[in-house]
Amino acid sequence: MFKIAVIGASGLLGRALIEELASQAGWHVIATAFSRPGPNTVALDIRDARAVADFVEREAPDALVIAAAERRPDVCEHDPALARALNVDAVRTLAAAADRRGAWTLSISTDYVFDGTHPPYQHDSTPAPLNAYGRSKLEGERALAETTGLGCVLRLPLLYGPIVSWAESAVTSLVPAIAASTLPNGKVAVMDAWAIRYPTFTPDVAFVIRQMLERHARGEAIRGVVQWSGDEPMTKYEIAVRLAQTLQLDAHLTAQRTPADATPRPHNCHLASNRLDALGIGRRTAFDIAIRQVLARFPWRDGTVQA
């Protein structure tokens, strides 16, 4: 029996991962959650070092995937202590507990560890984060490397996938403004057309992680830093146009061609996926196909967004 602990299983990526791993014969998955624990999850606050140590000792997983984090740049900017607790200290605590058991730890990081000025970025490119979120995730990468020799960082860009609320992904969070712009006297939706993003489908990421776990199960654990990314560059404005087309909404959109976010964000952090590509790991679903799947599973009708 190959046992995997998924930390943060109720989140956007965690749910996709649980769904991907559930069908694997001979694998046992233990899911943890904090803010949204369900009937099949273990309640765990990863800021509680004793609780983390007890959980890992009790469950004795062969692999541990850390999908829990504070991922909102504006929140990290205004509450760096929270960002550090979740993105750095908790990674160190989880990795230390896993290391004591000889378990492989996979920690999820971000393209925001780079400043976006010289893409594409390789796994060994020099990081230079622009904001508190990127800095906290980079510190988390270093905490993992310092704590265990049996660990791997997986850097990912902007994620989207099956959601429980529009706000759960920066892709689908655009839908309410798009829908509102179609109403009588509705405001024109101003969308960023400066930063280039690479939207990446969470079921594809879950597939990648499953392939990485399979290598560990064979005794071929991947270590160090790897990256995975969708391959379709687009701005939020371009994403909004495609969302409106998919939803068949006559949206009124305006492109904002200069940076407007209060929290600094990089221009283009395209992640090169060479290392995983070379191992034959990966899958990419075209954005238009994937976003139709996402929207088909989330309720909206008559141009009115259902929260």
PDB file of C-alpha atoms in Angstrom:
ATOM      1  CA  MET A   1       0.000   0.000   0.000  1.00  0.00           C
ATOM      2  CA  PHE A   2       1.395   3.383  -1.113  1.00  0.00           C
ATOM      3  CA  LYS A   3       0.125   6.088   1.217  1.00  0.00           C
ATOM      4  CA  ILE A   4      -0.073   9.785   0.283  1.00  0.00           C
ATOM      5  CA  ALA A   5      -1.061  12.700   2.501  1.00  0.00           C
ATOM      6  CA  VAL A   6      -2.537  15.676   0.629  1.00  0.00           C
ATOM      7  CA  ILE A   7      -2.263  18.802   2.773  1.00  0.00           C
ATOM      8  CA  GLY A   8      -4.861  21.392   1.777  1.00  0.00           C
ATOM      9  CA  ALA A   9      -7.177  18.960   0.033  1.00  0.00           C
ATOM     10  CA  SER A  10     -10.206  21.269   0.088  1.00  0.00           C
ATOM     11  CA  GLY A  11      -8.560  23.942  -2.078  1.00  0.00           C
ATOM     12  CA  LEU A  12      -8.625  24.481  -5.826  1.00  0.00           C
ATOM     13  CA  LEU A  13      -5.613  22.258  -6.532  1.00  0.00           C
ATOM     14  CA  GLY A  14      -6.151  19.906  -3.612  1.00  0.00           C
ATOM     15  CA  ARG A  15      -9.595  18.826  -4.811  1.00  0.00           C
ATOM     16  CA  ALA A  16      -8.308  18.117  -8.325  1.00  0.00           C
ATOM     17  CA  LEU A  17      -5.469  16.086  -6.854  1.00  0.00           C
ATOM     18  CA  ILE A  18      -7.766  14.031  -4.638  1.00  0.00           C
ATOM     19  CA  GLU A  19      -9.969  13.277  -7.656  1.00  0.00           C
ATOM     20  CA  GLU A  20      -6.942  12.235  -9.745  1.00  0.00           C
ATOM     21  CA  LEU A  21      -5.446   9.992  -7.062  1.00  0.00           C
ATOM     22  CA  ALA A  22      -8.702   8.339  -5.973  1.00  0.00           C
ATOM     23  CA  SER A  23      -8.691   5.888  -8.873  1.00  0.00           C
ATOM     24  CA  GLN A  24      -5.144   4.617  -8.322  1.00  0.00           C
ATOM     25  CA  ALA A  25      -5.197   0.941  -7.344  1.00  0.00           C
ATOM     26  CA  GLY A  26      -3.072   0.173  -4.298  1.00  0.00           C
ATOM     27  CA  TRP A  27      -2.832   3.821  -3.241  1.00  0.00           C
ATOM     28  CA  HIS A  28      -4.320   5.198  -0.047  1.00  0.00           C
ATOM     29  CA  VAL A  29      -4.889   8.955   0.145  1.00  0.00           C
ATOM     30  CA  ILE A  30      -5.284  10.883   3.402  1.00  0.00           C
ATOM     31  CA  ALA A  31      -6.779  14.334   2.831  1.00  0.00           C
ATOM     32  CA  THR A  32      -6.400  17.221   5.261  1.00  0.00           C
ATOM     33  CA  ALA A  33      -8.194  20.566   5.360  1.00  0.00           C
ATOM     34  CA  PHE A  34      -8.467  23.539   7.673  1.00  0.00           C
ATOM     35  CA  SER A  35     -11.110  26.067   6.620  1.00  0.00           C
ATOM     36  CA  ARG A  36     -13.349  23.591   4.763  1.00  0.00           C
ATOM     37  CA  PRO A  37     -12.994  20.164   6.376  1.00  0.00           C
ATOM     38  CA  GLY A  38     -15.360  17.551   4.981  1.00  0.00           C
ATOM     39  CA  PRO A  39     -16.502  14.062   6.013  1.00  0.00           C
ATOM     40  CA  ASN A  40     -13.530  12.413   4.280  1.00  0.00           C
ATOM     41  CA  THR A  41     -10.848  14.838   5.451  1.00  0.00           C
ATOM     42  CA  VAL A  42      -8.714  15.185   8.562  1.00  0.00           C
ATOM     43  CA  ALA A  43      -8.935  18.619  10.179  1.00  0.00           C
ATOM     44  CA  LEU A  44      -5.396  20.000  10.416  1.00  0.00           C
ATOM     45  CA  ASP A  45      -4.011  23.459  11.126  1.00  0.00           C
ATOM     46  CA  ILE A  46      -0.559  23.389   9.534  1.00  0.00           C
ATOM     47  CA  ARG A  47       0.497  26.299  11.766  1.00  0.00           C
ATOM     48  CA  ASP A  48       0.254  23.929  14.762  1.00  0.00           C
ATOM     49  CA  ALA A  49       3.622  22.158  14.832  1.00  0.00           C
ATOM     50  CA  ARG A  50       2.529  19.580  17.412  1.00  0.00           C
ATOM     51  CA  ALA A  51      -0.605  18.702  15.454  1.00  0.00           C
ATOM     52  CA  VAL A  52       1.447  18.340  12.272  1.00  0.00           C
ATOM     53  CA  ALA A  53       4.004  16.073  13.959  1.00  0.00           C
ATOM     54  CA  ASP A  54       1.261  13.926  15.509  1.00  0.00           C
ATOM     55  CA  PHE A  55      -0.577  13.645  12.158  1.00  0.00           C
ATOM     56  CA  VAL A  56       2.493  12.526  10.216  1.00  0.00           C
ATOM     57  CA  GLU A  57       3.578  10.117  12.948  1.00  0.00           C
ATOM     58  CA  ARG A  58       0.094   8.600  13.159  1.00  0.00           C
ATOM     59  CA  GLU A  59      -0.596   8.295   9.420  1.00  0.00           C
ATOM     60  CA  ALA A  60       2.991   7.461   8.355  1.00  0.00           C
ATOM     61  CA  PRO A  61       2.621   8.487   4.698  1.00  0.00           C
ATOM     62  CA  ASP A  62       5.104   7.499   2.017  1.00  0.00           C
ATOM     63  CA  ALA A  63       4.643  10.885   0.358  1.00  0.00           C
ATOM     64  CA  LEU A  64       3.286  14.233   1.437  1.00  0.00           C
ATOM     65  CA  VAL A  65       1.968  16.896  -0.978  1.00  0.00           C
ATOM     66  CA  ILE A  66       1.678  20.438   0.402  1.00  0.00           C
ATOM     67  CA  ALA A  67      -1.106  22.176  -1.512  1.00  0.00           C
ATOM     68  CA  ALA A  68      -2.063  24.496   1.374  1.00  0.00           C
ATOM     69  CA  ALA A  69      -0.820  28.091   1.241  1.00  0.00           C
ATOM     70  CA  GLU A  70      -1.743  31.738   1.464  1.00  0.00           C
ATOM     71  CA  ARG A  71      -1.838  32.422  -2.275  1.00  0.00           C
ATOM     72  CA  ARG A  72      -3.482  35.877  -2.412  1.00  0.00           C
ATOM     73  CA  PRO A  73      -0.795  38.509  -3.148  1.00  0.00           C
ATOM     74  CA  ASP A  74      -2.764  41.379  -1.612  1.00  0.00           C
ATOM     75  CA  VAL A  75      -3.326  39.436   1.628  1.00  0.00           C
ATOM     76  CA  CYS A  76       0.370  38.541   1.826  1.00  0.00           C
ATOM     77  CA  GLU A  77       1.330  42.173   1.270  1.00  0.00           C
ATOM     78  CA  HIS A  78      -0.850  43.364   4.153  1.00  0.00           C
ATOM     79  CA  ASP A  79      -0.262  40.398   6.496  1.00  0.00           C
ATOM     80  CA  PRO A  80       3.315  39.151   6.015  1.00  0.00           C
ATOM     81  CA  ALA A  81       3.159  37.273   9.326  1.00  0.00           C
ATOM     82  CA  LEU A  82       0.301  35.113   8.014  1.00  0.00           C
ATOM     83  CA  ALA A  83       2.140  34.593   4.727  1.00  0.00           C
ATOM     84  CA  ARG A  84       5.221  33.451   6.591  1.00  0.00           C
ATOM     85  CA  ALA A  85       3.286  31.153   8.911  1.00  0.00           C
ATOM     86  CA  LEU A  86       1.578  29.315   6.041  1.00  0.00           C
ATOM     87  CA  ASN A  87       4.106  29.575   3.210  1.00  0.00           C
ATOM     88  CA  VAL A  88       7.380  29.192   5.114  1.00  0.00           C
ATOM     89  CA  ASP A  89       7.088  27.932   8.697  1.00  0.00           C
ATOM     90  CA  ALA A  90       4.412  25.339   7.911  1.00  0.00           C
ATOM     91  CA  VAL A  91       6.470  23.977   4.994  1.00  0.00           C
ATOM     92  CA  ARG A  92       9.441  23.573   7.312  1.00  0.00           C
ATOM     93  CA  THR A  93       7.303  21.824   9.952  1.00  0.00           C
ATOM     94  CA  LEU A  94       5.676  19.460   7.442  1.00  0.00           C
ATOM     95  CA  ALA A  95       8.964  18.661   5.707  1.00  0.00           C
ATOM     96  CA  ALA A  96      10.689  17.945   9.033  1.00  0.00           C
ATOM     97  CA  ALA A  97       7.919  15.577  10.105  1.00  0.00           C
ATOM     98  CA  ALA A  98       7.992  13.818   6.735  1.00  0.00           C
ATOM     99  CA  ASP A  99      11.782  13.573   6.804  1.00  0.00           C
ATOM    100  CA  ARG A 100      11.664  11.797  10.158  1.00  0.00           C
ATOM    101  CA  ARG A 101       9.447   9.166   8.522  1.00  0.00           C
ATOM    102  CA  GLY A 102      11.515   8.942   5.331  1.00  0.00           C
ATOM    103  CA  ALA A 103       8.609  10.316   3.298  1.00  0.00           C
ATOM    104  CA  TRP A 104       9.008  12.297   0.064  1.00  0.00           C
ATOM    105  CA  THR A 105       7.655  15.856   0.311  1.00  0.00           C
ATOM    106  CA  LEU A 106       6.318  17.791  -2.669  1.00  0.00           C
ATOM    107  CA  SER A 107       5.734  21.495  -2.006  1.00  0.00           C
ATOM    108  CA  ILE A 108       3.821  23.735  -4.415  1.00  0.00           C
ATOM    109  CA  SER A 109       5.413  27.075  -5.278  1.00  0.00           C
ATOM    110  CA  THR A 110       4.757  29.860  -7.773  1.00  0.00           C
ATOM    111  CA  ASP A 111       6.037  31.709 -10.839  1.00  0.00           C
ATOM    112  CA  TYR A 112       5.964  34.850  -8.669  1.00  0.00           C
ATOM    113  CA  VAL A 113       9.399  33.943  -7.315  1.00  0.00           C
ATOM    114  CA  PHE A 114      10.615  35.686 -10.498  1.00  0.00           C
ATOM    115  CA  ASP A 115      10.416  39.386 -11.426  1.00  0.00           C
ATOM    116  CA  GLY A 116       9.017  38.769 -14.909  1.00  0.00           C
ATOM    117  CA  THR A 117      11.663  40.706 -16.856  1.00  0.00           C
ATOM    118  CA  HIS A 118      13.532  37.860 -18.618  1.00  0.00           C
ATOM    119  CA  PRO A 119      11.234  34.938 -19.484  1.00  0.00           C
ATOM    120  CA  PRO A 120      11.165  32.056 -19.977  1.00  0.00           C
ATOM    121  CA  TYR A 121      12.496  31.006 -16.572  1.00  0.00           C
ATOM    122  CA  GLN A 122      14.301  27.710 -16.068  1.00  0.00           C
ATOM    123  CA  HIS A 123      14.134  25.757 -12.814  1.00  0.00           C
ATOM    124  CA  ASP A 124      17.601  27.025 -11.926  1.00  0.00           C
ATOM    125  CA  SER A 125      17.086  30.664 -12.984  1.00  0.00           C
ATOM    126  CA  THR A 126      17.858  33.203 -10.261  1.00  0.00           C
ATOM    127  CA  PRO A 127      14.682  34.192  -8.349  1.00  0.00           C
ATOM    128  CA  ALA A 128      13.875  37.850  -7.723  1.00  0.00           C
ATOM    129  CA  PRO A 129      10.342  38.188  -6.295  1.00  0.00           C
ATOM    130  CA  LEU A 130       8.591  41.552  -6.493  1.00  0.00           C
ATOM    131  CA  ASN A 131       6.031  41.134  -3.714  1.00  0.00           C
ATOM    132  CA  ALA A 132       5.496  39.575  -0.284  1.00  0.00           C
ATOM    133  CA  TYR A 133       3.731  36.543  -1.747  1.00  0.00           C
ATOM    134  CA  GLY A 134       6.660  35.724  -4.030  1.00  0.00           C
ATOM    135  CA  ARG A 135       9.156  36.303  -1.224  1.00  0.00           C
ATOM    136  CA  SER A 136       7.264  34.029   1.158  1.00  0.00           C
ATOM    137  CA  LYS A 137       7.041  31.232  -1.414  1.00  0.00           C
ATOM    138  CA  LEU A 138      10.749  31.534  -2.199  1.00  0.00           C
ATOM    139  CA  GLU A 139      11.529  31.306   1.522  1.00  0.00           C
ATOM    140  CA  GLY A 140       9.286  28.249   1.623  1.00  0.00           C
ATOM    141  CA  GLU A 141      11.301  26.644  -1.173  1.00  0.00           C
ATOM    142  CA  ARG A 142      14.469  27.257   0.813  1.00  0.00           C
ATOM    143  CA  ALA A 143      12.883  25.927   3.999  1.00  0.00           C
ATOM    144  CA  LEU A 144      12.087  22.660   2.214  1.00  0.00           C
ATOM    145  CA  ALA A 145      15.622  22.320   0.850  1.00  0.00           C
ATOM    146  CA  GLU A 146      17.132  23.035   4.268  1.00  0.00           C
ATOM    147  CA  THR A 147      14.874  20.575   6.071  1.00  0.00           C
ATOM    148  CA  THR A 148      14.845  17.420   3.966  1.00  0.00           C
ATOM    149  CA  GLY A 149      16.996  15.722   1.372  1.00  0.00           C
ATOM    150  CA  LEU A 150      13.927  13.931   0.048  1.00  0.00           C
ATOM    151  CA  GLY A 151      11.927  16.892  -1.177  1.00  0.00           C
ATOM    152  CA  CYS A 152      10.814  18.577  -4.375  1.00  0.00           C
ATOM    153  CA  VAL A 153       9.370  21.989  -5.243  1.00  0.00           C
ATOM    154  CA  LEU A 154       6.835  22.239  -8.062  1.00  0.00           C
ATOM    155  CA  ARG A 155       6.458  25.802  -9.337  1.00  0.00           C
ATOM    156  CA  LEU A 156       3.153  26.620 -11.010  1.00  0.00           C
ATOM    157  CA  PRO A 157       1.640  29.729 -12.623  1.00  0.00           C
ATOM    158  CA  LEU A 158      -1.945  31.019 -12.547  1.00  0.00           C
ATOM    159  CA  LEU A 159      -4.268  28.090 -11.793  1.00  0.00           C
ATOM    160  CA  TYR A 160      -7.893  27.519 -12.732  1.00  0.00           C
ATOM    161  CA  GLY A 161     -10.143  24.491 -12.585  1.00  0.00           C
ATOM    162  CA  PRO A 162     -13.401  23.220 -11.069  1.00  0.00           C
ATOM    163  CA  ILE A 163     -14.454  25.790  -8.457  1.00  0.00           C
ATOM    164  CA  VAL A 164     -16.727  26.218  -5.444  1.00  0.00           C
ATOM    165  CA  SER A 165     -16.874  30.010  -5.882  1.00  0.00           C
ATOM    166  CA  TRP A 166     -16.011  32.425  -8.675  1.00  0.00           C
ATOM    167  CA  ALA A 167     -13.317  34.002  -6.480  1.00  0.00           C
ATOM    168  CA  GLU A 168     -11.420  30.744  -6.021  1.00  0.00           C
ATOM    169  CA  SER A 169      -9.309  31.331  -9.145  1.00  0.00           C
ATOM    170  CA  ALA A 170      -8.014  34.587 -10.604  1.00  0.00           C
ATOM    171  CA  VAL A 171      -9.417  33.324 -13.925  1.00  0.00           C
ATOM    172  CA  THR A 172     -13.017  32.741 -12.856  1.00  0.00           C
ATOM    173  CA  SER A 173     -12.949  35.729 -10.488  1.00  0.00           C
ATOM    174  CA  LEU A 174     -13.340  37.859 -13.632  1.00  0.00           C
ATOM    175  CA  VAL A 175     -16.801  36.446 -14.380  1.00  0.00           C
ATOM    176  CA  PRO A 176     -18.892  38.636 -12.015  1.00  0.00           C
ATOM    177  CA  ALA A 177     -17.516  41.853 -13.550  1.00  0.00           C
ATOM    178  CA  ILE A 178     -17.973  40.443 -17.042  1.00  0.00           C
ATOM    179  CA  ALA A 179     -21.589  39.545 -16.295  1.00  0.00           C
ATOM    180  CA  ALA A 180     -22.276  42.899 -14.604  1.00  0.00           C
ATOM    181  CA  SER A 181     -21.035  44.744 -17.699  1.00  0.00           C
ATOM    182  CA  THR A 182     -23.883  43.218 -19.736  1.00  0.00           C
ATOM    183  CA  LEU A 183     -26.644  44.612 -17.523  1.00  0.00           C
ATOM    184  CA  PRO A 184     -28.598  47.793 -18.312  1.00  0.00           C
ATOM    185  CA  ASN A 185     -26.518  50.688 -16.963  1.00  0.00           C
ATOM    186  CA  GLY A 186     -23.806  48.155 -16.099  1.00  0.00           C
ATOM    187  CA  LYS A 187     -20.241  49.386 -15.705  1.00  0.00           C
ATOM    188  CA  VAL A 188     -17.664  48.660 -18.365  1.00  0.00           C
ATOM    189  CA  ALA A 189     -15.305  45.995 -16.990  1.00  0.00           C
ATOM    190  CA  VAL A 190     -11.710  47.217 -16.973  1.00  0.00           C
ATOM    191  CA  MET A 191      -9.302  44.279 -17.361  1.00  0.00           C
ATOM    192  CA  ASP A 192      -5.520  44.183 -17.079  1.00  0.00           C
ATOM    193  CA  ALA A 193      -3.894  43.889 -20.517  1.00  0.00           C
ATOM    194  CA  TRP A 194      -0.309  44.365 -19.312  1.00  0.00           C
ATOM    195  CA  ALA A 195       0.722  41.257 -17.354  1.00  0.00           C
ATOM    196  CA  ILE A 196       1.108  38.083 -19.405  1.00  0.00           C
ATOM    197  CA  ARG A 197      -0.126  34.954 -17.669  1.00  0.00           C
ATOM    198  CA  TYR A 198      -0.135  31.247 -18.510  1.00  0.00           C
ATOM    199  CA  PRO A 199      -3.403  29.813 -17.158  1.00  0.00           C
ATOM    200  CA  THR A 200      -2.887  26.209 -16.081  1.00  0.00           C
ATOM    201  CA  PHE A 201      -5.680  23.673 -15.554  1.00  0.00           C
ATOM    202  CA  THR A 202      -5.689  22.029 -12.115  1.00  0.00           C
ATOM    203  CA  PRO A 203      -6.670  18.558 -13.429  1.00  0.00           C
ATOM    204  CA  ASP A 204      -3.560  18.738 -15.645  1.00  0.00           C
ATOM    205  CA  VAL A 205      -1.425  19.669 -12.625  1.00  0.00           C
ATOM    206  CA  ALA A 206      -2.971  16.785 -10.672  1.00  0.00           C
ATOM    207  CA  PHE A 207      -2.031  14.447 -13.533  1.00  0.00           C
ATOM    208  CA  VAL A 208       1.556  15.761 -13.398  1.00  0.00           C
ATOM    209  CA  ILE A 209       1.717  15.244  -9.629  1.00  0.00           C
ATOM    210  CA  ARG A 210       0.367  11.699 -10.000  1.00  0.00           C
ATOM    211  CA  GLN A 211       3.145  10.953 -12.489  1.00  0.00           C
ATOM    212  CA  MET A 212       5.696  12.361 -10.049  1.00  0.00           C
ATOM    213  CA  LEU A 213       4.255  10.210  -7.254  1.00  0.00           C
ATOM    214  CA  GLU A 214       4.462   7.145  -9.499  1.00  0.00           C
ATOM    215  CA  ARG A 215       8.183   7.763  -9.932  1.00  0.00           C
ATOM    216  CA  HIS A 216       8.608   7.996  -6.161  1.00  0.00           C
ATOM    217  CA  ALA A 217       6.662   4.759  -5.714  1.00  0.00           C
ATOM    218  CA  ARG A 218       9.169   3.107  -8.104  1.00  0.00           C
ATOM    219  CA  GLY A 219      12.092   4.421  -6.058  1.00  0.00           C
ATOM    220  CA  GLU A 220      12.893   7.207  -8.553  1.00  0.00           C
ATOM    221  CA  ALA A 221      11.916  10.258  -6.490  1.00  0.00           C
ATOM    222  CA  ILE A 222      12.366  13.633  -8.190  1.00  0.00           C
ATOM    223  CA  ARG A 223      14.264  16.127  -6.039  1.00  0.00           C
ATOM    224  CA  GLY A 224      15.109  19.798  -6.201  1.00  0.00           C
ATOM    225  CA  VAL A 225      12.975  22.185  -8.253  1.00  0.00           C
ATOM    226  CA  VAL A 226      10.692  21.456 -11.204  1.00  0.00           C
ATOM    227  CA  GLN A 227       8.177  23.627 -13.041  1.00  0.00           C
ATOM    228  CA  TRP A 228       4.948  23.063 -14.951  1.00  0.00           C
ATOM    229  CA  SER A 229       2.929  25.536 -16.969  1.00  0.00           C
ATOM    230  CA  GLY A 230       0.215  25.889 -19.540  1.00  0.00           C
ATOM    231  CA  ASP A 231       1.553  27.046 -22.900  1.00  0.00           C
ATOM    232  CA  GLU A 232      -1.019  29.685 -23.923  1.00  0.00           C
ATOM    233  CA  PRO A 233       0.062  33.242 -23.014  1.00  0.00           C
ATOM    234  CA  MET A 234      -2.766  35.676 -22.338  1.00  0.00           C
ATOM    235  CA  THR A 235      -3.554  38.775 -20.332  1.00  0.00           C
ATOM    236  CA  LYS A 236      -6.541  39.019 -18.010  1.00  0.00           C
ATOM    237  CA  TYR A 237      -8.243  41.081 -20.711  1.00  0.00           C
ATOM    238  CA  GLU A 238      -7.760  38.243 -23.203  1.00  0.00           C
ATOM    239  CA  ILE A 239      -8.973  35.729 -20.624  1.00  0.00           C
ATOM    240  CA  ALA A 240     -12.077  37.880 -20.046  1.00  0.00           C
ATOM    241  CA  VAL A 241     -12.815  38.007 -23.781  1.00  0.00           C
ATOM    242  CA  ARG A 242     -12.662  34.227 -23.997  1.00  0.00           C
ATOM    243  CA  LEU A 243     -14.792  33.802 -20.868  1.00  0.00           C
ATOM    244  CA  ALA A 244     -17.435  36.115 -22.318  1.00  0.00           C
ATOM    245  CA  GLN A 245     -17.419  34.163 -25.580  1.00  0.00           C
ATOM    246  CA  THR A 246     -17.780  30.852 -23.758  1.00  0.00           C
ATOM    247  CA  LEU A 247     -20.616  32.193 -21.597  1.00  0.00           C
ATOM    248  CA  GLN A 248     -22.186  33.820 -24.678  1.00  0.00           C
ATOM    249  CA  LEU A 249     -22.282  37.189 -22.945  1.00  0.00           C
ATOM    250  CA  ASP A 250     -22.189  40.504 -24.813  1.00  0.00           C
ATOM    251  CA  ALA A 251     -19.679  41.964 -22.381  1.00  0.00           C
ATOM    252  CA  HIS A 252     -18.398  45.541 -22.377  1.00  0.00           C
ATOM    253  CA  LEU A 253     -14.668  45.256 -21.684  1.00  0.00           C
ATOM    254  CA  THR A 254     -11.840  47.790 -21.676  1.00  0.00           C
ATOM    255  CA  ALA A 255      -8.138  46.917 -21.768  1.00  0.00           C
ATOM    256  CA  GLN A 256      -5.943  48.495 -19.064  1.00  0.00           C
ATOM    257  CA  ARG A 257      -2.491  48.557 -20.688  1.00  0.00           C
ATOM    258  CA  THR A 258      -0.416  49.801 -17.747  1.00  0.00           C
ATOM    259  CA  PRO A 259       0.062  48.170 -14.325  1.00  0.00           C
ATOM    260  CA  ALA A 260      -2.800  49.130 -12.009  1.00  0.00           C
ATOM    261  CA  ASP A 261      -2.543  46.694  -9.086  1.00  0.00           C
ATOM    262  CA  ALA A 262      -1.661  48.088  -5.666  1.00  0.00           C
ATOM    263  CA  THR A 263       0.553  45.048  -5.069  1.00  0.00           C
ATOM    264  CA  PRO A 264       3.385  44.873  -7.640  1.00  0.00           C
ATOM    265  CA  ARG A 265       3.121  41.966 -10.031  1.00  0.00           C
ATOM    266  CA  PRO A 266       5.601  40.673 -12.611  1.00  0.00           C
ATOM    267  CA  HIS A 267       5.088  41.258 -16.339  1.00  0.00           C
ATOM    268  CA  ASN A 268       5.822  37.783 -17.715  1.00  0.00           C
ATOM    269  CA  CYS A 269       6.965  34.867 -15.558  1.00  0.00           C
ATOM    270  CA  HIS A 270       6.670  32.111 -18.150  1.00  0.00           C
ATOM    271  CA  LEU A 271       7.946  28.908 -16.534  1.00  0.00           C
ATOM    272  CA  ALA A 272       9.941  26.484 -18.684  1.00  0.00           C
ATOM    273  CA  SER A 273       8.834  22.901 -18.040  1.00  0.00           C
ATOM    274  CA  ASN A 274      11.950  21.291 -19.566  1.00  0.00           C
ATOM    275  CA  ARG A 275      12.852  19.106 -16.609  1.00  0.00           C
ATOM    276  CA  LEU A 276       9.466  17.381 -16.419  1.00  0.00           C
ATOM    277  CA  ASP A 277       9.144  17.291 -20.215  1.00  0.00           C
ATOM    278  CA  ALA A 278      12.441  15.383 -20.389  1.00  0.00           C
ATOM    279  CA  LEU A 279      11.012  12.778 -17.983  1.00  0.00           C
ATOM    280  CA  GLY A 280       7.926  12.292 -20.135  1.00  0.00           C
ATOM    281  CA  ILE A 281       5.745  13.926 -17.496  1.00  0.00           C
ATOM    282  CA  GLY A 282       2.926  16.282 -18.377  1.00  0.00           C
ATOM    283  CA  ARG A 283      -0.432  17.009 -19.967  1.00  0.00           C
ATOM    284  CA  ARG A 284      -1.916  20.263 -21.256  1.00  0.00           C
ATOM    285  CA  THR A 285      -5.607  20.796 -21.961  1.00  0.00           C
ATOM    286  CA  ALA A 286      -6.395  23.693 -24.309  1.00  0.00           C
ATOM    287  CA  PHE A 287      -7.825  26.680 -22.419  1.00  0.00           C
ATOM    288  CA  ASP A 288     -11.049  26.893 -24.430  1.00  0.00           C
ATOM    289  CA  ILE A 289     -11.793  23.228 -23.794  1.00  0.00           C
ATOM    290  CA  ALA A 290     -10.868  23.345 -20.114  1.00  0.00           C
ATOM    291  CA  ILE A 291     -12.772  26.535 -19.298  1.00  0.00           C
ATOM    292  CA  ARG A 292     -15.941  25.075 -20.850  1.00  0.00           C
ATOM    293  CA  GLN A 293     -15.606  22.138 -18.464  1.00  0.00           C
ATOM    294  CA  VAL A 294     -15.168  24.498 -15.508  1.00  0.00           C
ATOM    295  CA  LEU A 295     -18.143  26.700 -16.397  1.00  0.00           C
ATOM    296  CA  ALA A 296     -20.377  23.709 -17.146  1.00  0.00           C
ATOM    297  CA  ARG A 297     -19.881  22.498 -13.568  1.00  0.00           C
ATOM    298  CA  PHE A 298     -20.633  25.817 -11.882  1.00  0.00           C
ATOM    299  CA  PRO A 299     -24.175  27.357 -11.832  1.00  0.00           C
ATOM    300  CA  TRP A 300     -24.984  30.531 -13.728  1.00  0.00           C
ATOM    301  CA  ARG A 301     -27.894  31.395 -15.950  1.00  0.00           C
ATOM    302  CA  ASP A 302     -29.605  34.224 -17.842  1.00  0.00           C
ATOM    303  CA  GLY A 303     -26.492  36.376 -17.630  1.00  0.00           C
ATOM    304  CA  THR A 304     -26.764  36.468 -13.827  1.00  0.00           C
ATOM    305  CA  VAL A 305     -23.833  35.094 -11.882  1.00  0.00           C
ATOM    306  CA  GLN A 306     -24.824  32.633  -9.186  1.00  0.00           C
ATOM    307  CA  ALA A 307     -22.355  32.821  -6.294  1.00  0.00           C
TER     308      ALA A 307
END
